[in-house]
XYZ file of C-alpha atoms in Angstrom:
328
model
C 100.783 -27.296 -108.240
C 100.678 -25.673 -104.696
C 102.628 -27.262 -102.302
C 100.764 -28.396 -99.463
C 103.061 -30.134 -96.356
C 102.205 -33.368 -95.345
C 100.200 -34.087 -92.199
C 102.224 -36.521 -90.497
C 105.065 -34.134 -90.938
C 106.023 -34.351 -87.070
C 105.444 -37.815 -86.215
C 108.647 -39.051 -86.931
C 111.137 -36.159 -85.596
C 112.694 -36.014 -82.723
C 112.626 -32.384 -81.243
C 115.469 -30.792 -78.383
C 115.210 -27.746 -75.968
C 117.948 -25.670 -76.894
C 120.042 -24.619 -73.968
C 117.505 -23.157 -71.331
C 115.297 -21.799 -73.862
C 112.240 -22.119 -74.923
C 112.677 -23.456 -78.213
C 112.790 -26.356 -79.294
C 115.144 -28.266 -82.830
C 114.711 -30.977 -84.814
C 117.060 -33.717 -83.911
C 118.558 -33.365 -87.628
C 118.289 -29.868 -89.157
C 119.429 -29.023 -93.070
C 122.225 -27.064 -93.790
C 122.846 -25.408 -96.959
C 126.568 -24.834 -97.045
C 126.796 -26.606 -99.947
C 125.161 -27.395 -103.170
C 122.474 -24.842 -103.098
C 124.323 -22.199 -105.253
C 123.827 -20.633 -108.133
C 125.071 -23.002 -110.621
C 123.309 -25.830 -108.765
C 120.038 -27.076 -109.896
C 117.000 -25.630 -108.466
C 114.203 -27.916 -109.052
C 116.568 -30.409 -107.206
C 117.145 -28.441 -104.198
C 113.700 -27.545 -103.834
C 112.844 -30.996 -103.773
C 115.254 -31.358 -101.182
C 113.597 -28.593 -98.690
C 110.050 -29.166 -99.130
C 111.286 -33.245 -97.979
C 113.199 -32.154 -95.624
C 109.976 -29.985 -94.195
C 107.825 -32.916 -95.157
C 109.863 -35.053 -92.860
C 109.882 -32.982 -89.341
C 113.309 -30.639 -90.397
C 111.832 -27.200 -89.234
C 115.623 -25.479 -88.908
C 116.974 -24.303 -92.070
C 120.394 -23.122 -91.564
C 122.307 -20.451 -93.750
C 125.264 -17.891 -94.014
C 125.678 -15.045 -95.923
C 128.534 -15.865 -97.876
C 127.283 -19.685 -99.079
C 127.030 -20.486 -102.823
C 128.561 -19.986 -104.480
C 128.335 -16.646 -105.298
C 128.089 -15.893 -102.197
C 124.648 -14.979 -101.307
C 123.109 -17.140 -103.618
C 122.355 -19.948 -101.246
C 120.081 -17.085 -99.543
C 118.638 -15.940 -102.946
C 117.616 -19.835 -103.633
C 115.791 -20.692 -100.384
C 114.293 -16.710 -100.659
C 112.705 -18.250 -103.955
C 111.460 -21.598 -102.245
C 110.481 -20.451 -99.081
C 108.263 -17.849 -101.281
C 106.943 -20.125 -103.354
C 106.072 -22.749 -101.055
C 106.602 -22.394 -96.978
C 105.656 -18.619 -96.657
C 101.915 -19.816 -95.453
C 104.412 -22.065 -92.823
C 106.377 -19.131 -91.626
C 105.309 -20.003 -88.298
C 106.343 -23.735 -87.997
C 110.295 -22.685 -89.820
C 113.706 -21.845 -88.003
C 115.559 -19.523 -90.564
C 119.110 -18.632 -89.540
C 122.277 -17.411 -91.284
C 124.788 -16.186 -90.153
C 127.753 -12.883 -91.076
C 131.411 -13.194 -90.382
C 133.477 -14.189 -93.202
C 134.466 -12.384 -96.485
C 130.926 -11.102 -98.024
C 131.798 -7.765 -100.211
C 135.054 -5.976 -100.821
C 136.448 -3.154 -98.950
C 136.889 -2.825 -94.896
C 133.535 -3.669 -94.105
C 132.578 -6.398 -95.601
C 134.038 -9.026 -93.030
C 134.905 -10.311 -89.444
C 132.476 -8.885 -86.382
C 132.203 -5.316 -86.884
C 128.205 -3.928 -85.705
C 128.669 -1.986 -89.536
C 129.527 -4.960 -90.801
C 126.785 -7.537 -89.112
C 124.111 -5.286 -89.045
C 124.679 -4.537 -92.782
C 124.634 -7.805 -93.659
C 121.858 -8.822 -91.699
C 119.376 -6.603 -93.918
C 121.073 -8.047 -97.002
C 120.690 -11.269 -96.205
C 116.844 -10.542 -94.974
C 116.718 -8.971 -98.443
C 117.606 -11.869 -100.461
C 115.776 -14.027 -98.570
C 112.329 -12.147 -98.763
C 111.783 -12.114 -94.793
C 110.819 -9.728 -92.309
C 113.013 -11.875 -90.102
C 115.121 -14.688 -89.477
C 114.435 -16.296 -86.009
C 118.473 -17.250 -85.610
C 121.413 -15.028 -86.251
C 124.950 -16.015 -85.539
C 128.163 -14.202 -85.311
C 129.725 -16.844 -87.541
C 133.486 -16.813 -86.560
C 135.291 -15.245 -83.548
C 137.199 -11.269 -84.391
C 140.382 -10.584 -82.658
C 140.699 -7.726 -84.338
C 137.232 -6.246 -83.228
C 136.118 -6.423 -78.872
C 133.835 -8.589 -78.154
C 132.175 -6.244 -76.734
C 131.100 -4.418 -79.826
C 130.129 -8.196 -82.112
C 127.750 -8.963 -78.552
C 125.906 -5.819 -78.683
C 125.585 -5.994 -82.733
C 123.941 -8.875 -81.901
C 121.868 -7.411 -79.221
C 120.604 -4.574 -81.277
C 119.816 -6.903 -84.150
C 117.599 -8.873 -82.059
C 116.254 -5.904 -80.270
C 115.768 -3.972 -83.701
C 113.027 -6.936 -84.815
C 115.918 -8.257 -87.582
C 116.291 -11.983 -85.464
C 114.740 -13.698 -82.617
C 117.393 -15.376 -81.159
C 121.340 -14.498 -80.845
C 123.886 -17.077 -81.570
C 127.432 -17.731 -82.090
C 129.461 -20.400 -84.528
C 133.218 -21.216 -84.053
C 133.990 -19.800 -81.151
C 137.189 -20.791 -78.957
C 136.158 -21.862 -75.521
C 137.304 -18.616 -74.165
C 135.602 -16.032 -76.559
C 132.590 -18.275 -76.008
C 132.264 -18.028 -72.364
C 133.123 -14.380 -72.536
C 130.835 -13.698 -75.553
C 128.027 -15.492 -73.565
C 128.255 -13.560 -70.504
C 128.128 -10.313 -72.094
C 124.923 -11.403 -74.320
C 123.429 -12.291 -71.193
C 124.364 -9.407 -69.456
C 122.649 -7.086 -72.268
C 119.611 -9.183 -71.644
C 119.756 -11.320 -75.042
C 121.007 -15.024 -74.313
C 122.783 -16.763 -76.241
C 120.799 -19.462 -77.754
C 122.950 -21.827 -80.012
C 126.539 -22.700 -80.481
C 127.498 -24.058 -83.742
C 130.813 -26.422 -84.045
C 132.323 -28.797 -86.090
C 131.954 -32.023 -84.943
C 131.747 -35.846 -85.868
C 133.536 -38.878 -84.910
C 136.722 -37.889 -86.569
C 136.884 -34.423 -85.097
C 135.831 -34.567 -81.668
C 138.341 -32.058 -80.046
C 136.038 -29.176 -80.332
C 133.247 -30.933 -78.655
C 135.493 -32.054 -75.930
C 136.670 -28.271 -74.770
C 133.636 -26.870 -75.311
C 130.398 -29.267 -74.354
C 130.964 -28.130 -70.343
C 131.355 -24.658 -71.305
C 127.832 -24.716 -73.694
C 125.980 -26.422 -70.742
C 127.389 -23.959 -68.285
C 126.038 -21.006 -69.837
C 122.681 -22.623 -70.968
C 123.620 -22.854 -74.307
C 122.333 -25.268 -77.131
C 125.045 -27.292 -79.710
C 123.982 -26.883 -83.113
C 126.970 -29.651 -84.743
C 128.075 -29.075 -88.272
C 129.892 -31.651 -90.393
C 128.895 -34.487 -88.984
C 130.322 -36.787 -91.624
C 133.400 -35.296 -91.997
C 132.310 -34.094 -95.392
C 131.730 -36.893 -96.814
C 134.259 -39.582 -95.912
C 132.137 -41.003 -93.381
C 129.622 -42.083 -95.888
C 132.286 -44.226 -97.370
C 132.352 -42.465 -100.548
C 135.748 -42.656 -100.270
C 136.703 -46.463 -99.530
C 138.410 -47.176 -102.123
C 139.789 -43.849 -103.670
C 138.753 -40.495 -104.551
C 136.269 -41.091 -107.067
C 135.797 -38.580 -110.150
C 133.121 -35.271 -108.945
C 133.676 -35.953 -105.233
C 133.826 -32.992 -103.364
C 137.410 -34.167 -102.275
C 138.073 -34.256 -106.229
C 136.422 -30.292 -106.624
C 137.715 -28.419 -103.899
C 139.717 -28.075 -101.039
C 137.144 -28.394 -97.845
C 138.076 -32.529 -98.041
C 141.511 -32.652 -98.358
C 143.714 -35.575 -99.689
C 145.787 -35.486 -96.733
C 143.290 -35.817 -94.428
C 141.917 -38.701 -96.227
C 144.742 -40.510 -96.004
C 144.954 -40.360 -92.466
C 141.540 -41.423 -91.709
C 140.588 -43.669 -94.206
C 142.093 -46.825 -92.007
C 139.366 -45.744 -89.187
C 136.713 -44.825 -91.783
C 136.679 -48.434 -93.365
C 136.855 -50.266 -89.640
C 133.611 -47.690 -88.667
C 131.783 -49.042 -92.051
C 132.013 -52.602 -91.024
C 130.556 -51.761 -87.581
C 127.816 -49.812 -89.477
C 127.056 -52.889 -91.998
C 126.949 -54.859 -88.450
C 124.571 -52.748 -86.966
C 122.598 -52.785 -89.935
C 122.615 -49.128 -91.470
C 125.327 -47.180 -93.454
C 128.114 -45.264 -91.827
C 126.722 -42.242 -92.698
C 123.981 -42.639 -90.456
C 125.746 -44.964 -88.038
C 127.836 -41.216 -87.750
C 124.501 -39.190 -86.554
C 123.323 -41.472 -84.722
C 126.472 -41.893 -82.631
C 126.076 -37.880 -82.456
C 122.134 -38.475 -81.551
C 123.122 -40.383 -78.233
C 124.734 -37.841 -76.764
C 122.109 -35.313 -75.233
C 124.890 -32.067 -75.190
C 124.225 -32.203 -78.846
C 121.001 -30.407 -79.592
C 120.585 -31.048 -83.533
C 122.883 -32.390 -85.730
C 122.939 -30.556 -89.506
C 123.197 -32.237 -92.492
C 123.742 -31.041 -96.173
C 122.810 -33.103 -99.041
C 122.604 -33.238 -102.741
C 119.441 -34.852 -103.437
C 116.055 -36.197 -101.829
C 117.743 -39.659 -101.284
C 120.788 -38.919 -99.506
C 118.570 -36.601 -97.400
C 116.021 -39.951 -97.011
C 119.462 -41.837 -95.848
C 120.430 -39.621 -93.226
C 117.523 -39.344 -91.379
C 117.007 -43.194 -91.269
C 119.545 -43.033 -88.775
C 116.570 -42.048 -86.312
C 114.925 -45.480 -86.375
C 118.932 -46.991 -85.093
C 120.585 -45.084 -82.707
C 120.745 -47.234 -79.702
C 124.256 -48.110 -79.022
C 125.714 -51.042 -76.639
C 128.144 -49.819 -74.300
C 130.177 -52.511 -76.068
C 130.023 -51.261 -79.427
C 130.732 -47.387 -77.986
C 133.745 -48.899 -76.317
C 134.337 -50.626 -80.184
C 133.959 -47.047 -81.454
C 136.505 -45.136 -79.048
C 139.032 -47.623 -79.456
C 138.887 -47.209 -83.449
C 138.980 -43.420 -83.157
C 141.558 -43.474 -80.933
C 143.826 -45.196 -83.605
């Protein structure tokens, strides 16, 4: 059957100007980092994206490298978008993003223009577009100026490849430098995407004065610290947990959160939701955070997380509660 999008589709989003531009993001936004690869399962994850549009997610955010292989993720949501959204182009954010390891060889990494236009029209490729309407410089080059990653950028926007410039990882520094020389060339940055969630908060603090400085939206990644703030892990690592597959969720830094992660899920079972979205919503009340993105494995976690829109009203009390846990 053709998929047709609901028509209530918007009602229960909220939607953020990003920076000083005209655009505007869903409050939550699906990343696909994870579990969209090649040797996930497809039916599922299309599921997952035609919900997520169903339910007010218009951003759709991607790198060139995810998976795995990398480049797959890309290939995947090329298929579904196809299949389903292409009469929606319209009403969709696409971005991805070029900066770490792709292909082999000198030029397949970093900030290089070779390197990020090339990938650019190999990620438009496997995605069947014409365009996407974000693309980031996804990590910070020391090895390559600024200069020369900025006005990659520039011409990819100015070539018809992306809409909108962006950057991801950034040190304060290279940010504000990076931003003034987009700006200078007459292509703004739009977005900055960090990590950020309750357990790792110090890029948010150096950089959330610095992003509203220069105009800039926050796009926040990770915001449950994948995965141990859904309390997953409250009692161990259990068996086909991401911390039990692969190294992004190490044991180590398990350990020395799980003390704060199990006083945050009684808070959350006070306040009547699960920690997971008791953890976007605390992201939710801050307004330097322009949309918060979340990757799932299936239709119901997805459901989960953005229940956290109908309670994210804090007390000043329980904030207080929640900085004097963290701090810990």
């Amino acid at each position: 059957m053709q998929y047709e999008a609901t028509q209530n589709r918007y009602d229960g989003m909220e939607y953020r100007r990003c920076g000083r531009s005209g655009i505007k993001l869903p409050a939550i936004s699906l990343g696909l980092w994870q579990n969209f690869g090649d040797g996930d399962d497809f039916a599922r994850n299309e599921e997952i994206v035609l919900s997520a549009f169903d339910r007010g997610i218009t951003y759709f955010d991607l790198a060139n490298n995810y998976g795995p292989p990398p480049g797959s993720a890309e290939t995947n949501f090329g298929r579904i978008f196809s299949r389903n959204l292409k009469s929606y182009r319209n009403e969709v954010i696409v971005a991805t993003k070029a900066g770490y390891t792709m292909w082999e060889g000198p030029y397949g990494d970093w900030g290089s223009r070779k390197y990020l236009v090339a990938s650019c029209d190999q990620s438009l490729r496997r995605m069947g577009l014409d365009y996407v309407d974000i693309f980031y410089s996804h990590r910070y080059d020391p090895h390559t100026p600024l200069e020369e990653t900025m006005q990659a950028l520039d011409y990819i926007v100015r070539s018809g490849r992306a809409l909108y410039a962006a950057l991801s990882n950034y040190p304060v520094e290279q940010f504000v430098r990076a931003a003034g020389i987009l700006r200078d060339l007459g292509t703004p940055c739009l977005a900055h995407q960090i990590r950020y969630s309750m357990l790792v908060r110090e890029t948010g603090d150096s950089l959330f004065g610095a992003q509203r400085d220069e105009g800039v939206g926050c796009v926040s990644f990770s915001p449950l610290a994948q995965g141990l703030l859904t309390g997953k892990y409250l009692d161990g690592i259990p068996a086909g947990s991401r911390a039990s597959r692969h190294g992004s969720l190490s044991e180590e830094f398990i350990s020395e959160n799980i003390g704060k992660v199990r006083s945050l899920n009684d808070m959350a079972l006070h306040r009547g939701q699960t920690l997971a979205q008791m953890a976007i919503a605390w992201q939710l009340t801050d307004n330097r955070v322009t949309s918060v993105l979340v990757g799932v494995s299936s239709k119901e976690q997805l459901s989960d997380n953005l229940a956290a829109l109908s309670n994210r009203t804090f007390s000043s009390d329980e904030l207080g509660r929640i900085d004097e846990i963290l701090a810990r």
